[in-house]
Amino acid sequence: KVDVDSFDLDLLDAALGAVKPRVIIMEVIRNIPPPFRYALHYSPDLQEYLDHDHFGVSLAYLVAYLAGKKFLLYKTNYVDSYWIHEDLVPEFEANERGLLF
């Protein structure tokens, strides 16, 4: 799970360069609805940006970014989004009635 309340997307990008997960859990910014895309990226001056409500990454940004990494949105709740690698789709569809990606 990635939830550092700041440059979450940059941390995920670095992690995906080192590991090949099949499931990802990411915190999302709920006050930036689709289709708007937003991500706070790392900066040496980051501290001055952490005092507002727009830190982390929006759901629409994650959809676009993770699609390029072959991850599909599985579920969301109030805070987190759950992503599965496309290789897992047949297993999920076979085990959860009515689920189609």
GROMACS .gro file of N, CA, C and O in nm:
model
  404
    1LYS      N    1   0.085  -0.118   0.000
    1LYS     CA    2   0.000   0.000   0.000
    1LYS      C    3   0.089   0.124   0.000
    1LYS      O    4   0.184   0.133   0.076
    2VAL      N    5   0.054   0.219  -0.084
    2VAL     CA    6   0.126   0.346  -0.090
    2VAL      C    7   0.034   0.453  -0.031
    2VAL      O    8  -0.075   0.477  -0.082
    3ASP      N    9   0.080   0.513   0.078
    3ASP     CA   10   0.003   0.617   0.147
    3ASP      C   11   0.100   0.699   0.231
    3ASP      O   12   0.117   0.675   0.349
    4VAL      N   13   0.166   0.794   0.168
    4VAL     CA   14   0.263   0.878   0.240
    4VAL      C   15   0.217   1.023   0.250
    4VAL      O   16   0.290   1.107   0.300
    5ASP      N   17   0.096   1.051   0.199
    5ASP     CA   18   0.038   1.186   0.208
    5ASP      C   19   0.128   1.293   0.150
    5ASP      O   20   0.141   1.401   0.205
    6SER      N   21   0.188   1.262   0.038
    6SER     CA   22   0.268   1.363  -0.031
    6SER      C   23   0.288   1.318  -0.176
    6SER      O   24   0.194   1.319  -0.252
    7PHE      N   25   0.409   1.277  -0.210
    7PHE     CA   26   0.440   1.242  -0.348
    7PHE      C   27   0.421   1.091  -0.370
    7PHE      O   28   0.509   1.020  -0.417
    8ASP      N   29   0.299   1.044  -0.345
    8ASP     CA   30   0.265   0.902  -0.355
    8ASP      C   31   0.294   0.844  -0.494
    8ASP      O   32   0.345   0.732  -0.506
    9LEU      N   33   0.260   0.918  -0.599
    9LEU     CA   34   0.280   0.867  -0.734
    9LEU      C   35   0.428   0.848  -0.766
    9LEU      O   36   0.466   0.746  -0.825
   10ASP      N   37   0.512   0.941  -0.726
   10ASP     CA   38   0.655   0.927  -0.751
   10ASP      C   39   0.711   0.807  -0.675
   10ASP      O   40   0.797   0.734  -0.727
   11LEU      N   41   0.662   0.784  -0.555
   11LEU     CA   42   0.706   0.668  -0.477
   11LEU      C   43   0.660   0.539  -0.545
   11LEU      O   44   0.737   0.444  -0.558
   12LEU      N   45   0.536   0.535  -0.592
   12LEU     CA   46   0.486   0.417  -0.665
   12LEU      C   47   0.569   0.393  -0.790
   12LEU      O   48   0.607   0.279  -0.818
   13ASP      N   49   0.599   0.497  -0.865
   13ASP     CA   50   0.678   0.484  -0.987
   13ASP      C   51   0.815   0.424  -0.957
   13ASP      O   52   0.860   0.333  -1.027
   14ALA      N   53   0.879   0.471  -0.852
   14ALA     CA   54   1.010   0.416  -0.814
   14ALA      C   55   0.997   0.270  -0.772
   14ALA      O   56   1.080   0.186  -0.809
   15ALA      N   57   0.893   0.238  -0.696
   15ALA     CA   58   0.872   0.101  -0.650
   15ALA      C   59   0.849   0.006  -0.767
   15ALA      O   60   0.902  -0.105  -0.770
   16LEU      N   61   0.771   0.051  -0.866
   16LEU     CA   62   0.743  -0.034  -0.982
   16LEU      C   63   0.867  -0.057  -1.068
   16LEU      O   64   0.871  -0.150  -1.147
   17GLY      N   65   0.967   0.028  -1.051
   17GLY     CA   66   1.094   0.005  -1.119
   17GLY      C   67   1.177  -0.103  -1.053
   17GLY      O   68   1.271  -0.156  -1.111
   18ALA      N   69   1.141  -0.137  -0.929
   18ALA     CA   70   1.219  -0.234  -0.853
   18ALA      C   71   1.146  -0.366  -0.828
   18ALA      O   72   1.209  -0.470  -0.814
   19VAL      N   73   1.013  -0.361  -0.819
   19VAL     CA   74   0.935  -0.481  -0.789
   19VAL      C   75   0.822  -0.495  -0.891
   19VAL      O   76   0.784  -0.398  -0.956
   20LYS      N   77   0.769  -0.614  -0.902
   20LYS     CA   78   0.660  -0.642  -0.996
   20LYS      C   79   0.539  -0.695  -0.918
   20LYS      O   80   0.509  -0.814  -0.919
   21PRO      N   81   0.465  -0.606  -0.853
   21PRO     CA   82   0.349  -0.651  -0.775
   21PRO      C   83   0.235  -0.694  -0.867
   21PRO      O   84   0.228  -0.654  -0.983
   22ARG      N   85   0.146  -0.774  -0.813
   22ARG     CA   86   0.026  -0.814  -0.887
   22ARG      C   87  -0.095  -0.737  -0.836
   22ARG      O   88  -0.196  -0.728  -0.904
   23VAL      N   89  -0.084  -0.682  -0.717
   23VAL     CA   90  -0.190  -0.603  -0.655
   23VAL      C   91  -0.128  -0.476  -0.598
   23VAL      O   92  -0.020  -0.481  -0.538
   24ILE      N   93  -0.196  -0.363  -0.615
   24ILE     CA   94  -0.151  -0.234  -0.561
   24ILE      C   95  -0.268  -0.172  -0.487
   24ILE      O   96  -0.381  -0.172  -0.537
   25ILE      N   97  -0.240  -0.117  -0.370
   25ILE     CA   98  -0.339  -0.038  -0.297
   25ILE      C   99  -0.283   0.103  -0.285
   25ILE      O  100  -0.172   0.121  -0.236
   26MET      N  101  -0.359   0.199  -0.333
   26MET     CA  102  -0.315   0.339  -0.333
   26MET      C  103  -0.419   0.427  -0.267
   26MET      O  104  -0.538   0.417  -0.298
   27GLU      N  105  -0.373   0.518  -0.182
   27GLU     CA  106  -0.463   0.621  -0.132
   27GLU      C  107  -0.491   0.718  -0.246
   27GLU      O  108  -0.403   0.745  -0.328
   28VAL      N  109  -0.614   0.770  -0.253
   28VAL     CA  110  -0.650   0.866  -0.357
   28VAL      C  111  -0.705   0.993  -0.293
   28VAL      O  112  -0.759   0.990  -0.183
   29ILE      N  113  -0.693   1.102  -0.366
   29ILE     CA  114  -0.751   1.230  -0.325
   29ILE      C  115  -0.897   1.228  -0.368
   29ILE      O  116  -0.927   1.226  -0.487
   30ARG      N  117  -0.987   1.229  -0.275
   30ARG     CA  118  -1.129   1.221  -0.306
   30ARG      C  119  -1.190   1.354  -0.348
   30ARG      O  120  -1.293   1.356  -0.413
   31ASN      N  121  -1.129   1.465  -0.315
   31ASN     CA  122  -1.188   1.594  -0.349
   31ASN      C  123  -1.148   1.643  -0.489
   31ASN      O  124  -1.176   1.756  -0.525
   32ILE      N  125  -1.083   1.557  -0.567
   32ILE     CA  126  -1.055   1.587  -0.708
   32ILE      C  127  -1.117   1.474  -0.789
   32ILE      O  128  -1.056   1.370  -0.812
   33PRO      N  129  -1.243   1.493  -0.834
   33PRO     CA  130  -1.315   1.385  -0.901
   33PRO      C  131  -1.271   1.367  -1.046
   33PRO      O  132  -1.219   1.461  -1.107
   34PRO      N  133  -1.294   1.246  -1.101
   34PRO     CA  134  -1.273   1.229  -1.245
   34PRO      C  135  -1.364   1.325  -1.320
   34PRO      O  136  -1.473   1.355  -1.271
   35PRO      N  137  -1.320   1.378  -1.428
   35PRO     CA  138  -1.205   1.342  -1.510
   35PRO      C  139  -1.078   1.421  -1.478
   35PRO      O  140  -0.979   1.409  -1.548
   36PHE      N  141  -1.081   1.501  -1.373
   36PHE     CA  142  -0.965   1.585  -1.340
   36PHE      C  143  -0.849   1.500  -1.289
   36PHE      O  144  -0.869   1.410  -1.209
   37ARG      N  145  -0.730   1.532  -1.337
   37ARG     CA  146  -0.609   1.458  -1.299
   37ARG      C  147  -0.516   1.548  -1.220
   37ARG      O  148  -0.492   1.663  -1.259
   38TYR      N  149  -0.464   1.492  -1.112
   38TYR     CA  150  -0.372   1.568  -1.028
   38TYR      C  151  -0.277   1.472  -0.958
   38TYR      O  152  -0.319   1.365  -0.912
   39ALA      N  153  -0.151   1.511  -0.947
   39ALA     CA  154  -0.053   1.438  -0.867
   39ALA      C  155   0.048   1.537  -0.814
   39ALA      O  156   0.097   1.623  -0.888
   40LEU      N  157   0.076   1.527  -0.686
   40LEU     CA  158   0.182   1.607  -0.626
   40LEU      C  159   0.312   1.531  -0.648
   40LEU      O  160   0.325   1.416  -0.606
   41HIS      N  161   0.405   1.594  -0.718
   41HIS     CA  162   0.533   1.530  -0.746
   41HIS      C  163   0.639   1.580  -0.649
   41HIS      O  164   0.628   1.688  -0.593
   42TYR      N  165   0.744   1.499  -0.634
   42TYR     CA  166   0.851   1.534  -0.541
   42TYR      C  167   0.918   1.665  -0.583
   42TYR      O  168   0.939   1.691  -0.701
   43SER      N  169   0.951   1.744  -0.483
   43SER     CA  170   1.028   1.867  -0.502
   43SER      C  171   1.105   1.893  -0.373
   43SER      O  172   1.055   1.864  -0.264
   44PRO      N  173   1.225   1.947  -0.383
   44PRO     CA  174   1.297   1.983  -0.259
   44PRO      C  175   1.219   2.082  -0.174
   44PRO      O  176   1.238   2.090  -0.054
   45ASP      N  177   1.129   2.159  -0.237
   45ASP     CA  178   1.047   2.256  -0.164
   45ASP      C  179   0.911   2.198  -0.124
   45ASP      O  180   0.817   2.273  -0.098
   46LEU      N  181   0.902   2.069  -0.116
   46LEU     CA  182   0.775   2.002  -0.094
   46LEU      C  183   0.705   2.045   0.034
   46LEU      O  184   0.583   2.055   0.038
   47GLN      N  185   0.776   2.071   0.138
   47GLN     CA  186   0.715   2.101   0.267
   47GLN      C  187   0.613   2.215   0.260
   47GLN      O  188   0.508   2.209   0.323
   48GLU      N  189   0.639   2.315   0.179
   48GLU     CA  190   0.545   2.428   0.171
   48GLU      C  191   0.412   2.387   0.107
   48GLU      O  192   0.311   2.452   0.127
   49TYR      N  193   0.409   2.275   0.032
   49TYR     CA  194   0.286   2.228  -0.031
   49TYR      C  195   0.205   2.134   0.058
   49TYR      O  196   0.091   2.106   0.030
   50LEU      N  197   0.266   2.083   0.163
   50LEU     CA  198   0.198   1.984   0.247
   50LEU      C  199   0.098   2.046   0.343
   50LEU      O  200   0.028   1.974   0.414
   51ASP      N  201   0.087   2.176   0.345
   51ASP     CA  202  -0.006   2.242   0.435
   51ASP      C  203  -0.144   2.264   0.372
   51ASP      O  204  -0.226   2.334   0.427
   52HIS      N  205  -0.170   2.205   0.258
   52HIS     CA  206  -0.301   2.219   0.195
   52HIS      C  207  -0.361   2.080   0.174
   52HIS      O  208  -0.300   1.979   0.205
   53ASP      N  209  -0.481   2.075   0.120
   53ASP     CA  210  -0.553   1.948   0.104
   53ASP      C  211  -0.522   1.874  -0.025
   53ASP      O  212  -0.581   1.769  -0.050
   54HIS      N  213  -0.438   1.927  -0.108
   54HIS     CA  214  -0.412   1.865  -0.238
   54HIS      C  215  -0.274   1.800  -0.241
   54HIS      O  216  -0.184   1.846  -0.308
   55PHE      N  217  -0.262   1.693  -0.168
   55PHE     CA  218  -0.140   1.613  -0.172
   55PHE      C  219  -0.178   1.474  -0.218
   55PHE      O  220  -0.294   1.434  -0.211
   56GLY      N  221  -0.083   1.399  -0.270
   56GLY     CA  222  -0.113   1.264  -0.317
   56GLY      C  223  -0.147   1.263  -0.465
   56GLY      O  224  -0.088   1.336  -0.544
   57VAL      N  225  -0.247   1.181  -0.501
   57VAL     CA  226  -0.279   1.161  -0.642
   57VAL      C  227  -0.430   1.137  -0.657
   57VAL      O  228  -0.493   1.075  -0.573
   58SER      N  229  -0.485   1.187  -0.767
   58SER     CA  230  -0.628   1.170  -0.794
   58SER      C  231  -0.655   1.035  -0.860
   58SER      O  232  -0.566   0.975  -0.922
   59LEU      N  233  -0.779   0.991  -0.851
   59LEU     CA  234  -0.817   0.863  -0.911
   59LEU      C  235  -0.798   0.865  -1.062
   59LEU      O  236  -0.745   0.769  -1.120
   60ALA      N  237  -0.839   0.971  -1.130
   60ALA     CA  238  -0.826   0.978  -1.276
   60ALA      C  239  -0.680   0.973  -1.319
   60ALA      O  240  -0.646   0.911  -1.420
   61TYR      N  241  -0.592   1.034  -1.241
   61TYR     CA  242  -0.449   1.029  -1.273
   61TYR      C  243  -0.399   0.885  -1.261
   61TYR      O  244  -0.327   0.835  -1.348
   62LEU      N  245  -0.441   0.816  -1.155
   62LEU     CA  246  -0.399   0.677  -1.136
   62LEU      C  247  -0.452   0.585  -1.246
   62LEU      O  248  -0.381   0.495  -1.292
   63VAL      N  249  -0.576   0.607  -1.288
   63VAL     CA  250  -0.632   0.524  -1.396
   63VAL      C  251  -0.543   0.534  -1.520
   63VAL      O  252  -0.506   0.432  -1.580
   64ALA      N  253  -0.508   0.654  -1.559
   64ALA     CA  254  -0.425   0.674  -1.678
   64ALA      C  255  -0.284   0.618  -1.658
   64ALA      O  256  -0.230   0.549  -1.746
   65TYR      N  257  -0.224   0.647  -1.544
   65TYR     CA  258  -0.087   0.603  -1.517
   65TYR      C  259  -0.079   0.450  -1.509
   65TYR      O  260   0.007   0.388  -1.573
   66LEU      N  261  -0.166   0.389  -1.430
   66LEU     CA  262  -0.157   0.245  -1.408
   66LEU      C  263  -0.203   0.164  -1.529
   66LEU      O  264  -0.160   0.050  -1.547
   67ALA      N  265  -0.286   0.221  -1.615
   67ALA     CA  266  -0.322   0.151  -1.739
   67ALA      C  267  -0.197   0.124  -1.822
   67ALA      O  268  -0.182   0.018  -1.883
   68GLY      N  269  -0.106   0.220  -1.822
   68GLY     CA  270   0.020   0.203  -1.894
   68GLY      C  271   0.110   0.097  -1.834
   68GLY      O  272   0.201   0.047  -1.899
   69LYS      N  273   0.084   0.062  -1.709
   69LYS     CA  274   0.160  -0.043  -1.640
   69LYS      C  275   0.083  -0.175  -1.637
   69LYS      O  276   0.121  -0.269  -1.570
   70LYS      N  277  -0.032  -0.177  -1.709
   70LYS     CA  278  -0.117  -0.296  -1.721
   70LYS      C  279  -0.189  -0.334  -1.592
   70LYS      O  280  -0.212  -0.451  -1.562
   71PHE      N  281  -0.228  -0.231  -1.515
   71PHE     CA  282  -0.309  -0.251  -1.396
   71PHE      C  283  -0.449  -0.197  -1.421
   71PHE      O  284  -0.466  -0.095  -1.487
   72LEU      N  285  -0.546  -0.267  -1.366
   72LEU     CA  286  -0.686  -0.228  -1.381
   72LEU      C  287  -0.744  -0.197  -1.244
   72LEU      O  288  -0.711  -0.262  -1.145
   73LEU      N  289  -0.833  -0.098  -1.241
   73LEU     CA  290  -0.900  -0.063  -1.117
   73LEU      C  291  -0.997  -0.174  -1.079
   73LEU      O  292  -1.082  -0.214  -1.159
   74TYR      N  293  -0.983  -0.226  -0.958
   74TYR     CA  294  -1.070  -0.333  -0.910
   74TYR      C  295  -1.182  -0.276  -0.823
   74TYR      O  296  -1.299  -0.299  -0.849
   75LYS      N  297  -1.145  -0.200  -0.720
   75LYS     CA  298  -1.243  -0.142  -0.630
   75LYS      C  299  -1.187  -0.014  -0.569
   75LYS      O  300  -1.067   0.008  -0.569
   76THR      N  301  -1.277   0.066  -0.514
   76THR     CA  302  -1.236   0.181  -0.434
   76THR      C  303  -1.323   0.186  -0.310
   76THR      O  304  -1.433   0.131  -0.306
   77ASN      N  305  -1.273   0.253  -0.209
   77ASN     CA  306  -1.354   0.289  -0.094
   77ASN      C  307  -1.334   0.438  -0.072
   77ASN      O  308  -1.283   0.506  -0.160
   78TYR      N  309  -1.367   0.487   0.043
   78TYR     CA  310  -1.359   0.632   0.065
   78TYR      C  311  -1.216   0.686   0.054
   78TYR      O  312  -1.194   0.799   0.014
   79VAL      N  313  -1.117   0.603   0.084
   79VAL     CA  314  -0.979   0.650   0.090
   79VAL      C  315  -0.887   0.581  -0.011
   79VAL      O  316  -0.801   0.645  -0.068
   80ASP      N  317  -0.907   0.453  -0.033
   80ASP     CA  318  -0.811   0.375  -0.111
   80ASP      C  319  -0.869   0.325  -0.243
   80ASP      O  320  -0.989   0.309  -0.259
   81SER      N  321  -0.777   0.297  -0.335
   81SER     CA  322  -0.812   0.232  -0.461
   81SER      C  323  -0.732   0.103  -0.470
   81SER      O  324  -0.617   0.096  -0.426
   82TYR      N  325  -0.796  -0.001  -0.526
   82TYR     CA  326  -0.736  -0.133  -0.534
   82TYR      C  327  -0.719  -0.169  -0.681
   82TYR      O  328  -0.814  -0.161  -0.758
   83TRP      N  329  -0.599  -0.209  -0.716
   83TRP     CA  330  -0.563  -0.233  -0.856
   83TRP      C  331  -0.508  -0.374  -0.870
   83TRP      O  332  -0.434  -0.420  -0.784
   84ILE      N  333  -0.545  -0.441  -0.980
   84ILE     CA  334  -0.489  -0.573  -1.006
   84ILE      C  335  -0.420  -0.571  -1.142
   84ILE      O  336  -0.461  -0.499  -1.234
   85HIS      N  337  -0.313  -0.649  -1.151
   85HIS     CA  338  -0.244  -0.661  -1.279
   85HIS      C  339  -0.333  -0.739  -1.374
   85HIS      O  340  -0.407  -0.829  -1.333
   86GLU      N  341  -0.326  -0.706  -1.501
   86GLU     CA  342  -0.414  -0.770  -1.599
   86GLU      C  343  -0.399  -0.922  -1.602
   86GLU      O  344  -0.491  -0.994  -1.641
   87ASP      N  345  -0.284  -0.975  -1.558
   87ASP     CA  346  -0.264  -1.120  -1.553
   87ASP      C  347  -0.360  -1.188  -1.454
   87ASP      O  348  -0.387  -1.307  -1.466
   88LEU      N  349  -0.410  -1.112  -1.356
   88LEU     CA  350  -0.501  -1.168  -1.256
   88LEU      C  351  -0.647  -1.163  -1.296
   88LEU      O  352  -0.732  -1.222  -1.228
   89VAL      N  353  -0.679  -1.095  -1.403
   89VAL     CA  354  -0.819  -1.077  -1.444
   89VAL      C  355  -0.893  -1.211  -1.456
   89VAL      O  356  -1.003  -1.225  -1.401
   90PRO      N  357  -0.840  -1.311  -1.525
   90PRO     CA  358  -0.915  -1.437  -1.535
   90PRO      C  359  -0.946  -1.499  -1.399
   90PRO      O  360  -1.056  -1.552  -1.379
   91GLU      N  361  -0.854  -1.491  -1.306
   91GLU     CA  362  -0.878  -1.547  -1.172
   91GLU      C  363  -0.989  -1.471  -1.100
   91GLU      O  364  -1.076  -1.531  -1.036
   92PHE      N  365  -0.986  -1.339  -1.107
   92PHE     CA  366  -1.089  -1.258  -1.041
   92PHE      C  367  -1.226  -1.281  -1.105
   92PHE      O  368  -1.326  -1.296  -1.036
   93GLU      N  369  -1.230  -1.284  -1.239
   93GLU     CA  370  -1.358  -1.305  -1.308
   93GLU      C  371  -1.415  -1.444  -1.280
   93GLU      O  372  -1.537  -1.460  -1.269
   94ALA      N  373  -1.328  -1.543  -1.265
   94ALA     CA  374  -1.374  -1.679  -1.238
   94ALA      C  375  -1.425  -1.696  -1.095
   94ALA      O  376  -1.508  -1.782  -1.069
   95ASN      N  377  -1.377  -1.614  -1.004
   95ASN     CA  378  -1.409  -1.632  -0.862
   95ASN      C  379  -1.507  -1.531  -0.803
   95ASN      O  380  -1.546  -1.543  -0.689
   96GLU      N  381  -1.543  -1.430  -0.882
   96GLU     CA  382  -1.636  -1.331  -0.832
   96GLU      C  383  -1.750  -1.315  -0.934
   96GLU      O  384  -1.731  -1.256  -1.040
   97ARG      N  385  -1.862  -1.370  -0.901
   97ARG     CA  386  -1.978  -1.373  -0.991
   97ARG      C  387  -2.014  -1.232  -1.038
   97ARG      O  388  -2.025  -1.139  -0.961
   98GLY      N  389  -2.032  -1.219  -1.170
   98GLY     CA  390  -2.075  -1.092  -1.228
   98GLY      C  391  -1.963  -0.992  -1.252
   98GLY      O  392  -1.988  -0.885  -1.307
   99LEU      N  393  -1.841  -1.023  -1.212
   99LEU     CA  394  -1.729  -0.930  -1.231
   99LEU      C  395  -1.673  -0.943  -1.372
   99LEU      O  396  -1.639  -1.051  -1.417
  100LEU      N  397  -1.669  -0.832  -1.443
  100LEU     CA  398  -1.608  -0.827  -1.575
  100LEU      C  399  -1.521  -0.703  -1.585
  100LEU      O  400  -1.560  -0.596  -1.542
  101PHE      N  401  -1.403  -0.720  -1.641
  101PHE     CA  402  -1.313  -0.606  -1.661
  101PHE      C  403  -1.320  -0.560  -1.804
  101PHE      O  404  -1.347  -0.631  -1.894
   0.00000   0.00000   0.00000
